[in-house]
mmCIF file of C-alpha atoms in Angstrom:
data_model
loop_
_atom_site.group_PDB
_atom_site.id
_atom_site.type_symbol
_atom_site.label_atom_id
_atom_site.label_comp_id
_atom_site.label_asym_id
_atom_site.label_seq_id
_atom_site.Cartn_x
_atom_site.Cartn_y
_atom_site.Cartn_z
ATOM 1 C CA UNK A 1 19.167 -9.387 15.502
ATOM 2 C CA UNK A 2 16.041 -10.471 16.857
ATOM 3 C CA UNK A 3 13.736 -12.494 14.362
ATOM 4 C CA UNK A 4 10.221 -11.236 13.732
ATOM 5 C CA UNK A 5 7.367 -12.605 11.622
ATOM 6 C CA UNK A 6 6.000 -15.910 10.726
ATOM 7 C CA UNK A 7 7.870 -19.340 10.493
ATOM 8 C CA UNK A 8 6.746 -22.859 9.710
ATOM 9 C CA UNK A 9 8.941 -25.651 10.501
ATOM 10 C CA UNK A 10 11.764 -23.341 10.972
ATOM 11 C CA UNK A 11 11.306 -21.765 7.820
ATOM 12 C CA UNK A 12 10.483 -18.149 7.165
ATOM 13 C CA UNK A 13 7.692 -17.461 4.836
ATOM 14 C CA UNK A 14 8.043 -14.983 1.880
ATOM 15 C CA UNK A 15 5.730 -12.033 1.932
ATOM 16 C CA UNK A 16 5.507 -8.846 -0.208
ATOM 17 C CA UNK A 17 4.220 -5.624 1.287
ATOM 18 C CA UNK A 18 2.386 -3.971 -1.585
ATOM 19 C CA UNK A 19 1.982 -0.560 0.069
ATOM 20 C CA UNK A 20 4.376 1.142 2.707
ATOM 21 C CA UNK A 21 4.626 4.882 3.044
ATOM 22 C CA UNK A 22 8.125 4.569 4.038
ATOM 23 C CA UNK A 23 8.687 8.444 3.062
ATOM 24 C CA UNK A 24 6.625 9.501 5.720
ATOM 25 C CA UNK A 25 8.356 11.907 8.368
ATOM 26 C CA UNK A 26 7.802 9.424 11.248
ATOM 27 C CA UNK A 27 10.165 7.119 9.990
ATOM 28 C CA UNK A 28 12.730 10.198 10.286
ATOM 29 C CA UNK A 29 11.599 10.489 13.982
ATOM 30 C CA UNK A 30 9.321 13.617 13.144
ATOM 31 C CA UNK A 31 5.639 13.667 14.573
ATOM 32 C CA UNK A 32 3.429 16.515 13.792
ATOM 33 C CA UNK A 33 6.502 18.594 12.767
ATOM 34 C CA UNK A 34 8.436 18.003 16.058
ATOM 35 C CA UNK A 35 11.610 15.628 16.100
ATOM 36 C CA UNK A 36 10.998 13.167 18.912
ATOM 37 C CA UNK A 37 13.855 10.502 18.029
ATOM 38 C CA UNK A 38 16.676 9.868 15.398
ATOM 39 C CA UNK A 39 15.738 8.550 12.108
ATOM 40 C CA UNK A 40 15.156 4.801 12.071
ATOM 41 C CA UNK A 41 13.945 3.593 8.571
ATOM 42 C CA UNK A 42 17.084 1.181 8.607
ATOM 43 C CA UNK A 43 15.895 -0.457 11.646
ATOM 44 C CA UNK A 44 12.204 -0.471 10.294
ATOM 45 C CA UNK A 45 13.419 -2.403 7.085
ATOM 46 C CA UNK A 46 15.678 -4.675 9.045
ATOM 47 C CA UNK A 47 12.741 -5.961 11.013
ATOM 48 C CA UNK A 48 10.821 -6.324 7.843
ATOM 49 C CA UNK A 49 13.587 -8.436 6.306
ATOM 50 C CA UNK A 50 14.118 -10.328 9.289
ATOM 51 C CA UNK A 51 10.116 -10.966 9.373
ATOM 52 C CA UNK A 52 9.812 -12.651 6.108
ATOM 53 C CA UNK A 53 9.369 -9.892 3.842
ATOM 54 C CA UNK A 54 10.854 -10.583 0.289
ATOM 55 C CA UNK A 55 9.762 -7.217 -1.193
ATOM 56 C CA UNK A 56 8.431 -3.873 -0.164
ATOM 57 C CA UNK A 57 6.620 -1.463 -2.738
ATOM 58 C CA UNK A 58 7.007 2.361 -1.434
ATOM 59 C CA UNK A 59 3.974 4.086 -2.038
ATOM 60 C CA UNK A 60 4.449 7.728 -3.771
ATOM 61 C CA UNK A 61 1.456 9.938 -3.779
ATOM 62 C CA UNK A 62 2.678 13.204 -4.849
ATOM 63 C CA UNK A 63 5.424 14.616 -7.233
ATOM 64 C CA UNK A 64 7.444 15.999 -4.189
ATOM 65 C CA UNK A 65 7.455 12.424 -2.669
ATOM 66 C CA UNK A 66 9.540 11.103 -5.616
ATOM 67 C CA UNK A 67 13.093 12.387 -4.568
ATOM 68 C CA UNK A 68 12.882 10.601 -1.190
ATOM 69 C CA UNK A 69 11.303 7.393 -2.476
ATOM 70 C CA UNK A 70 13.792 6.979 -4.972
ATOM 71 C CA UNK A 71 16.644 7.740 -2.431
ATOM 72 C CA UNK A 72 15.306 4.784 -0.178
ATOM 73 C CA UNK A 73 14.706 2.247 -2.844
ATOM 74 C CA UNK A 74 17.708 3.042 -5.315
ATOM 75 C CA UNK A 75 20.505 0.705 -3.689
ATOM 76 C CA UNK A 76 18.096 -2.412 -2.472
ATOM 77 C CA UNK A 77 16.972 -4.793 -4.961
ATOM 78 C CA UNK A 78 14.157 -5.770 -2.669
ATOM 79 C CA UNK A 79 12.719 -2.084 -2.842
ATOM 80 C CA UNK A 80 10.429 -0.825 -5.484
ATOM 81 C CA UNK A 81 7.915 2.114 -5.843
ATOM 82 C CA UNK A 82 4.937 3.493 -7.337
ATOM 83 C CA UNK A 83 4.713 7.056 -9.292
ATOM 84 C CA UNK A 84 1.246 9.064 -9.054
ATOM 85 C CA UNK A 85 -0.903 11.503 -7.489
ATOM 86 C CA UNK A 86 -3.313 10.734 -4.442
ATOM 87 C CA UNK A 87 -6.782 12.042 -5.099
ATOM 88 C CA UNK A 88 -6.326 14.244 -1.999
ATOM 89 C CA UNK A 89 -3.470 16.032 -3.606
ATOM 90 C CA UNK A 90 -4.891 16.255 -7.142
ATOM 91 C CA UNK A 91 -5.281 19.984 -6.667
ATOM 92 C CA UNK A 92 -1.488 20.313 -6.868
ATOM 93 C CA UNK A 93 -1.962 19.593 -10.639
ATOM 94 C CA UNK A 94 -4.262 22.365 -11.396
ATOM 95 C CA UNK A 95 -1.733 25.209 -11.781
ATOM 96 C CA UNK A 96 0.035 23.668 -14.579
ATOM 97 C CA UNK A 97 -1.165 20.295 -15.467
ATOM 98 C CA UNK A 98 1.048 19.573 -18.596
ATOM 99 C CA UNK A 99 4.127 20.558 -16.605
ATOM 100 C CA UNK A 100 3.015 18.422 -13.584
ATOM 101 C CA UNK A 101 2.562 15.445 -15.695
ATOM 102 C CA UNK A 102 5.789 15.979 -17.648
ATOM 103 C CA UNK A 103 7.639 16.088 -14.352
ATOM 104 C CA UNK A 104 5.833 12.347 -13.475
ATOM 105 C CA UNK A 105 6.854 11.036 -16.778
ATOM 106 C CA UNK A 106 10.438 12.226 -16.183
ATOM 107 C CA UNK A 107 10.606 10.469 -12.761
ATOM 108 C CA UNK A 108 9.322 7.477 -14.252
ATOM 109 C CA UNK A 109 11.536 7.140 -17.091
ATOM 110 C CA UNK A 110 14.554 8.121 -15.042
ATOM 111 C CA UNK A 111 13.828 5.216 -12.601
ATOM 112 C CA UNK A 112 12.311 2.735 -14.951
ATOM 113 C CA UNK A 113 13.800 -0.293 -13.166
ATOM 114 C CA UNK A 114 12.130 0.814 -9.997
ATOM 115 C CA UNK A 115 8.788 2.130 -10.945
ATOM 116 C CA UNK A 116 6.477 -0.919 -11.012
ATOM 117 C CA UNK A 117 3.141 1.016 -10.936
ATOM 118 C CA UNK A 118 1.041 4.172 -11.386
ATOM 119 C CA UNK A 119 -0.400 5.502 -8.279
ATOM 120 C CA UNK A 120 -1.341 5.929 -5.652
ATOM 121 C CA UNK A 121 -4.333 7.236 -7.473
ATOM 122 C CA UNK A 122 -7.911 6.894 -7.411
ATOM 123 C CA UNK A 123 -11.119 8.747 -5.693
ATOM 124 C CA UNK A 124 -11.498 9.594 -2.126
ATOM 125 C CA UNK A 125 -15.012 11.110 -1.214
ATOM 126 C CA UNK A 126 -14.417 10.839 2.675
ATOM 127 C CA UNK A 127 -11.711 13.769 2.137
ATOM 128 C CA UNK A 128 -13.274 16.231 -0.215
ATOM 129 C CA UNK A 129 -12.098 19.146 1.957
ATOM 130 C CA UNK A 130 -8.618 18.300 0.470
ATOM 131 C CA UNK A 131 -9.897 18.023 -3.234
ATOM 132 C CA UNK A 132 -13.113 18.256 -4.953
ATOM 133 C CA UNK A 133 -14.646 15.547 -6.692
ATOM 134 C CA UNK A 134 -14.466 16.807 -10.118
ATOM 135 C CA UNK A 135 -10.675 17.583 -9.647
ATOM 136 C CA UNK A 136 -9.968 14.022 -8.387
ATOM 137 C CA UNK A 137 -11.936 12.563 -11.318
ATOM 138 C CA UNK A 138 -10.103 14.536 -13.943
ATOM 139 C CA UNK A 139 -6.739 13.785 -12.783
ATOM 140 C CA UNK A 140 -7.387 10.127 -11.843
ATOM 141 C CA UNK A 141 -8.474 9.487 -15.261
ATOM 142 C CA UNK A 142 -5.180 11.546 -16.789
ATOM 143 C CA UNK A 143 -3.046 9.115 -14.714
ATOM 144 C CA UNK A 144 -4.394 6.136 -16.703
ATOM 145 C CA UNK A 145 -2.676 7.950 -19.582
ATOM 146 C CA UNK A 146 0.456 6.934 -17.629
ATOM 147 C CA UNK A 147 -0.434 3.307 -17.015
ATOM 148 C CA UNK A 148 -1.147 3.092 -20.765
ATOM 149 C CA UNK A 149 2.075 5.058 -21.850
ATOM 150 C CA UNK A 150 4.264 2.788 -19.831
ATOM 151 C CA UNK A 151 2.479 -0.360 -19.650
ATOM 152 C CA UNK A 152 2.178 -0.538 -15.965
ATOM 153 C CA UNK A 153 -0.437 -1.711 -13.437
ATOM 154 C CA UNK A 154 -2.269 0.718 -11.266
ATOM 155 C CA UNK A 155 -2.063 1.060 -7.552
ATOM 156 C CA UNK A 156 -5.586 2.426 -6.628
ATOM 157 C CA UNK A 157 -6.951 4.064 -3.686
ATOM 158 C CA UNK A 158 -10.777 4.161 -3.119
ATOM 159 C CA UNK A 159 -12.822 5.810 -0.120
ATOM 160 C CA UNK A 160 -16.625 5.729 -0.372
ATOM 161 C CA UNK A 161 -16.280 6.117 -4.236
ATOM 162 C CA UNK A 162 -16.445 2.825 -5.475
ATOM 163 C CA UNK A 163 -19.392 3.477 -8.105
ATOM 164 C CA UNK A 164 -17.289 6.347 -9.754
ATOM 165 C CA UNK A 165 -14.138 4.477 -9.411
ATOM 166 C CA UNK A 166 -15.363 1.303 -11.107
ATOM 167 C CA UNK A 167 -17.170 3.214 -14.020
ATOM 168 C CA UNK A 168 -13.927 5.253 -14.793
ATOM 169 C CA UNK A 169 -11.884 2.082 -14.865
ATOM 170 C CA UNK A 170 -14.503 0.249 -17.075
ATOM 171 C CA UNK A 171 -14.725 2.954 -19.406
ATOM 172 C CA UNK A 172 -10.807 2.936 -20.028
ATOM 173 C CA UNK A 173 -10.296 -1.008 -19.511
ATOM 174 C CA UNK A 174 -9.251 -1.646 -23.115
ATOM 175 C CA UNK A 175 -6.112 0.540 -22.746
ATOM 176 C CA UNK A 176 -5.198 -0.864 -19.304
ATOM 177 C CA UNK A 177 -3.855 -4.502 -20.213
ATOM 178 C CA UNK A 178 -2.149 -4.823 -16.722
ATOM 179 C CA UNK A 179 -4.900 -3.690 -14.634
ATOM 180 C CA UNK A 180 -3.714 -3.425 -11.018
ATOM 181 C CA UNK A 181 -4.789 -3.584 -7.430
ATOM 182 C CA UNK A 182 -7.201 -1.577 -5.403
ATOM 183 C CA UNK A 183 -5.103 -1.034 -2.024
ATOM 184 C CA UNK A 184 -6.486 -0.659 1.475
ATOM 185 C CA UNK A 185 -9.769 -2.024 0.498
ATOM 186 C CA UNK A 186 -12.679 -1.358 2.706
ATOM 187 C CA UNK A 187 -15.669 -1.366 0.494
ATOM 188 C CA UNK A 188 -18.564 -3.712 0.072
ATOM 189 C CA UNK A 189 -18.419 -7.286 -1.529
ATOM 190 C CA UNK A 190 -20.380 -6.315 -4.579
ATOM 191 C CA UNK A 191 -17.887 -3.575 -5.474
ATOM 192 C CA UNK A 192 -14.957 -6.219 -5.006
ATOM 193 C CA UNK A 193 -16.581 -8.542 -7.042
ATOM 194 C CA UNK A 194 -17.205 -5.850 -9.980
ATOM 195 C CA UNK A 195 -13.322 -4.856 -9.560
ATOM 196 C CA UNK A 196 -12.197 -8.702 -9.576
ATOM 197 C CA UNK A 197 -14.401 -9.385 -12.848
ATOM 198 C CA UNK A 198 -12.579 -6.368 -14.483
ATOM 199 C CA UNK A 199 -9.201 -7.909 -13.730
ATOM 200 C CA UNK A 200 -8.311 -5.960 -10.648
ATOM 201 C CA UNK A 201 -6.685 -7.446 -7.261
ATOM 202 C CA UNK A 202 -8.052 -6.456 -3.899
ATOM 203 C CA UNK A 203 -5.271 -5.356 -1.388
ATOM 204 C CA UNK A 204 -6.127 -5.931 2.269
ATOM 205 C CA UNK A 205 -4.294 -4.382 5.278
ATOM 206 C CA UNK A 206 -5.485 -3.421 8.904
ATOM 207 C CA UNK A 207 -7.915 -0.963 7.492
ATOM 208 C CA UNK A 208 -9.733 -3.665 5.680
ATOM 209 C CA UNK A 209 -10.255 -5.749 8.671
ATOM 210 C CA UNK A 210 -11.941 -3.153 11.192
ATOM 211 C CA UNK A 211 -15.483 -4.283 11.560
ATOM 212 C CA UNK A 212 -17.226 -7.494 11.277
ATOM 213 C CA UNK A 213 -18.651 -6.634 7.951
ATOM 214 C CA UNK A 214 -15.092 -5.956 6.653
ATOM 215 C CA UNK A 215 -14.051 -9.451 7.863
ATOM 216 C CA UNK A 216 -17.134 -10.954 6.160
ATOM 217 C CA UNK A 217 -15.907 -9.360 2.871
ATOM 218 C CA UNK A 218 -12.489 -10.216 3.229
ATOM 219 C CA UNK A 219 -13.437 -13.759 3.775
ATOM 220 C CA UNK A 220 -15.596 -13.788 0.868
ATOM 221 C CA UNK A 221 -12.911 -12.436 -1.755
ATOM 222 C CA UNK A 222 -11.141 -15.214 -3.606
ATOM 223 C CA UNK A 223 -7.620 -16.009 -2.565
ATOM 224 C CA UNK A 224 -6.466 -15.872 -6.015
ATOM 225 C CA UNK A 225 -7.521 -12.145 -6.244
ATOM 226 C CA UNK A 226 -5.941 -10.925 -2.897
ATOM 227 C CA UNK A 227 -2.661 -9.123 -2.105
ATOM 228 C CA UNK A 228 -1.460 -8.110 1.369
ATOM 229 C CA UNK A 229 -0.071 -4.861 2.760
ATOM 230 C CA UNK A 230 0.399 -2.503 5.766
ATOM 231 C CA UNK A 231 0.002 0.805 4.439
ATOM 232 C CA UNK A 232 2.398 1.764 7.216
ATOM 233 C CA UNK A 233 2.949 3.825 9.168
ATOM 234 C CA UNK A 234 -0.934 3.691 8.963
ATOM 235 C CA UNK A 235 -3.642 1.122 9.153
ATOM 236 C CA UNK A 236 -2.349 -1.144 12.107
ATOM 237 C CA UNK A 237 -4.695 -3.657 13.516
ATOM 238 C CA UNK A 238 -5.671 -1.894 16.607
ATOM 239 C CA UNK A 239 -7.293 -3.604 19.721
ATOM 240 C CA UNK A 240 -10.627 -2.070 18.987
ATOM 241 C CA UNK A 241 -10.835 -3.599 15.610
ATOM 242 C CA UNK A 242 -12.867 -6.683 14.896
ATOM 243 C CA UNK A 243 -9.820 -8.496 13.274
ATOM 244 C CA UNK A 244 -7.559 -7.957 16.419
ATOM 245 C CA UNK A 245 -8.810 -11.253 17.940
ATOM 246 C CA UNK A 246 -7.119 -13.274 15.591
ATOM 247 C CA UNK A 247 -3.717 -11.558 15.744
ATOM 248 C CA UNK A 248 -1.079 -13.788 17.127
ATOM 249 C CA UNK A 249 2.063 -12.001 16.669
ATOM 250 C CA UNK A 250 3.009 -9.398 19.187
ATOM 251 C CA UNK A 251 5.921 -6.939 18.957
ATOM 252 C CA UNK A 252 7.870 -5.284 21.786
ATOM 253 C CA UNK A 253 6.831 -1.384 21.798
ATOM 254 C CA UNK A 254 7.521 1.785 23.373
ATOM 255 C CA UNK A 255 4.502 3.997 24.089
ATOM 256 C CA UNK A 256 6.441 7.258 24.443
ATOM 257 C CA UNK A 257 8.368 8.215 21.188
ATOM 258 C CA UNK A 258 10.959 9.969 23.145
ATOM 259 C CA UNK A 259 12.102 6.610 24.589
ATOM 260 C CA UNK A 260 12.682 4.965 21.400
ATOM 261 C CA UNK A 261 15.145 2.136 21.035
ATOM 262 C CA UNK A 262 16.496 0.457 17.896
ATOM 263 C CA UNK A 263 14.962 -2.946 19.146
ATOM 264 C CA UNK A 264 11.397 -1.899 19.590
ATOM 265 C CA UNK A 265 8.578 -0.871 17.577
ATOM 266 C CA UNK A 266 6.806 2.455 18.551
ATOM 267 C CA UNK A 267 3.355 2.162 19.614
ATOM 268 C CA UNK A 268 0.846 3.546 17.144
ATOM 269 C CA UNK A 269 2.991 3.546 14.262
ATOM 270 C CA UNK A 270 2.611 0.644 11.816
ATOM 271 C CA UNK A 271 5.554 -1.065 10.156
ATOM 272 C CA UNK A 272 5.953 -3.338 7.378
ATOM 273 C CA UNK A 273 6.866 -6.283 9.598
ATOM 274 C CA UNK A 274 3.411 -6.125 11.046
ATOM 275 C CA UNK A 275 2.184 -7.532 7.722
ATOM 276 C CA UNK A 276 2.283 -10.951 9.515
ATOM 277 C CA UNK A 277 -0.896 -10.037 11.435
ATOM 278 C CA UNK A 278 -2.804 -9.247 8.342
ATOM 279 C CA UNK A 279 -2.068 -12.766 7.157
ATOM 280 C CA UNK A 280 -2.915 -14.203 10.636
ATOM 281 C CA UNK A 281 -6.302 -12.712 10.551
ATOM 282 C CA UNK A 282 -7.136 -13.647 7.003
ATOM 283 C CA UNK A 283 -6.070 -17.397 7.780
ATOM 284 C CA UNK A 284 -8.530 -17.478 10.741
ATOM 285 C CA UNK A 285 -11.296 -15.675 8.765
ATOM 286 C CA UNK A 286 -10.875 -17.971 5.990
ATOM 287 C CA UNK A 287 -10.126 -21.277 7.923
ATOM 288 C CA UNK A 288 -6.971 -21.732 6.003
ATOM 289 C CA UNK A 289 -3.474 -22.464 6.592
ATOM 290 C CA UNK A 290 -1.056 -19.198 6.937
ATOM 291 C CA UNK A 291 1.459 -21.097 4.746
ATOM 292 C CA UNK A 292 -1.323 -21.677 2.147
ATOM 293 C CA UNK A 293 -2.300 -18.271 2.253
ATOM 294 C CA UNK A 294 0.911 -16.656 2.353
ATOM 295 C CA UNK A 295 2.180 -18.596 -0.811
ATOM 296 C CA UNK A 296 -1.038 -17.688 -2.825
ATOM 297 C CA UNK A 297 -0.717 -14.012 -1.983
ATOM 298 C CA UNK A 298 2.946 -13.777 -2.739
ATOM 299 C CA UNK A 299 2.432 -15.554 -6.029
ATOM 300 C CA UNK A 300 -0.532 -13.107 -6.840
ATOM 301 C CA UNK A 301 1.869 -10.145 -6.235
ATOM 302 C CA UNK A 302 4.808 -11.501 -8.138
ATOM 303 C CA UNK A 303 2.305 -12.270 -11.011
ATOM 304 C CA UNK A 304 0.978 -8.719 -11.104
ATOM 305 C CA UNK A 305 4.112 -6.590 -10.595
ATOM 306 C CA UNK A 306 7.248 -8.749 -11.035
ATOM 307 C CA UNK A 307 6.624 -11.168 -14.117
ATOM 308 C CA UNK A 308 8.399 -10.589 -17.126
#
């Protein structure tokens, strides 16, 4: 198999993708409801392992995602997942909140060895057409009950809602000993500093590196509080992004999905192996070596999610 990713001195660096949406239909070859190619998740995963990934955390954003997520992670000790309700899906809880959360508890308890965080949960004020603020806030706070009950960290989502997210976290801080990470961070430095002061890590991916302002924020976040991710199949570093000028690793791609082949990535679909590009951008922005940052971010992630 072709070797992807970053190697120094002939030795592949270890990385952990803290957020990959591997249950997305794209990895089954389905785009906008239409089948374009055969399922290729096994090829996607093999590229990731070949590229230096040591572990991948599969993101769950709704109860209906749990079945497919656990099918993906059950037979591989390198794969883990979150369990929770994405803010844009919180409306699903409204019909019978007690039953919905009882089902979430059942999923966690039935797969306790694979569930390492509660989430993806949080607030998203950019997409209120999917779910109103008050509903998002109510069920975000209710998911903190799960973090407390199972002594698990949070895998947090925040879009244009940092003031409210931080306020909710701070008033519940004493019952969240493991804290967590705000993934796909694209907010201001002042909010990142407030989250770090409360004990939360900052997750960075391609969506965190779109603009020069984003790069300035990323460059100012202390490395001991950073984790990296892809949020695949989303959040690739596109040519139009400010961070793209620092990307060094290139991958063979096919532009037409119908021309899929197992040795090429599909243009426009992010994969876990592309996490090395996030690392490359951060190394350039921070003027530090890739190996130094890779080791720091790996250790940060191990400490939060995998320490005994």
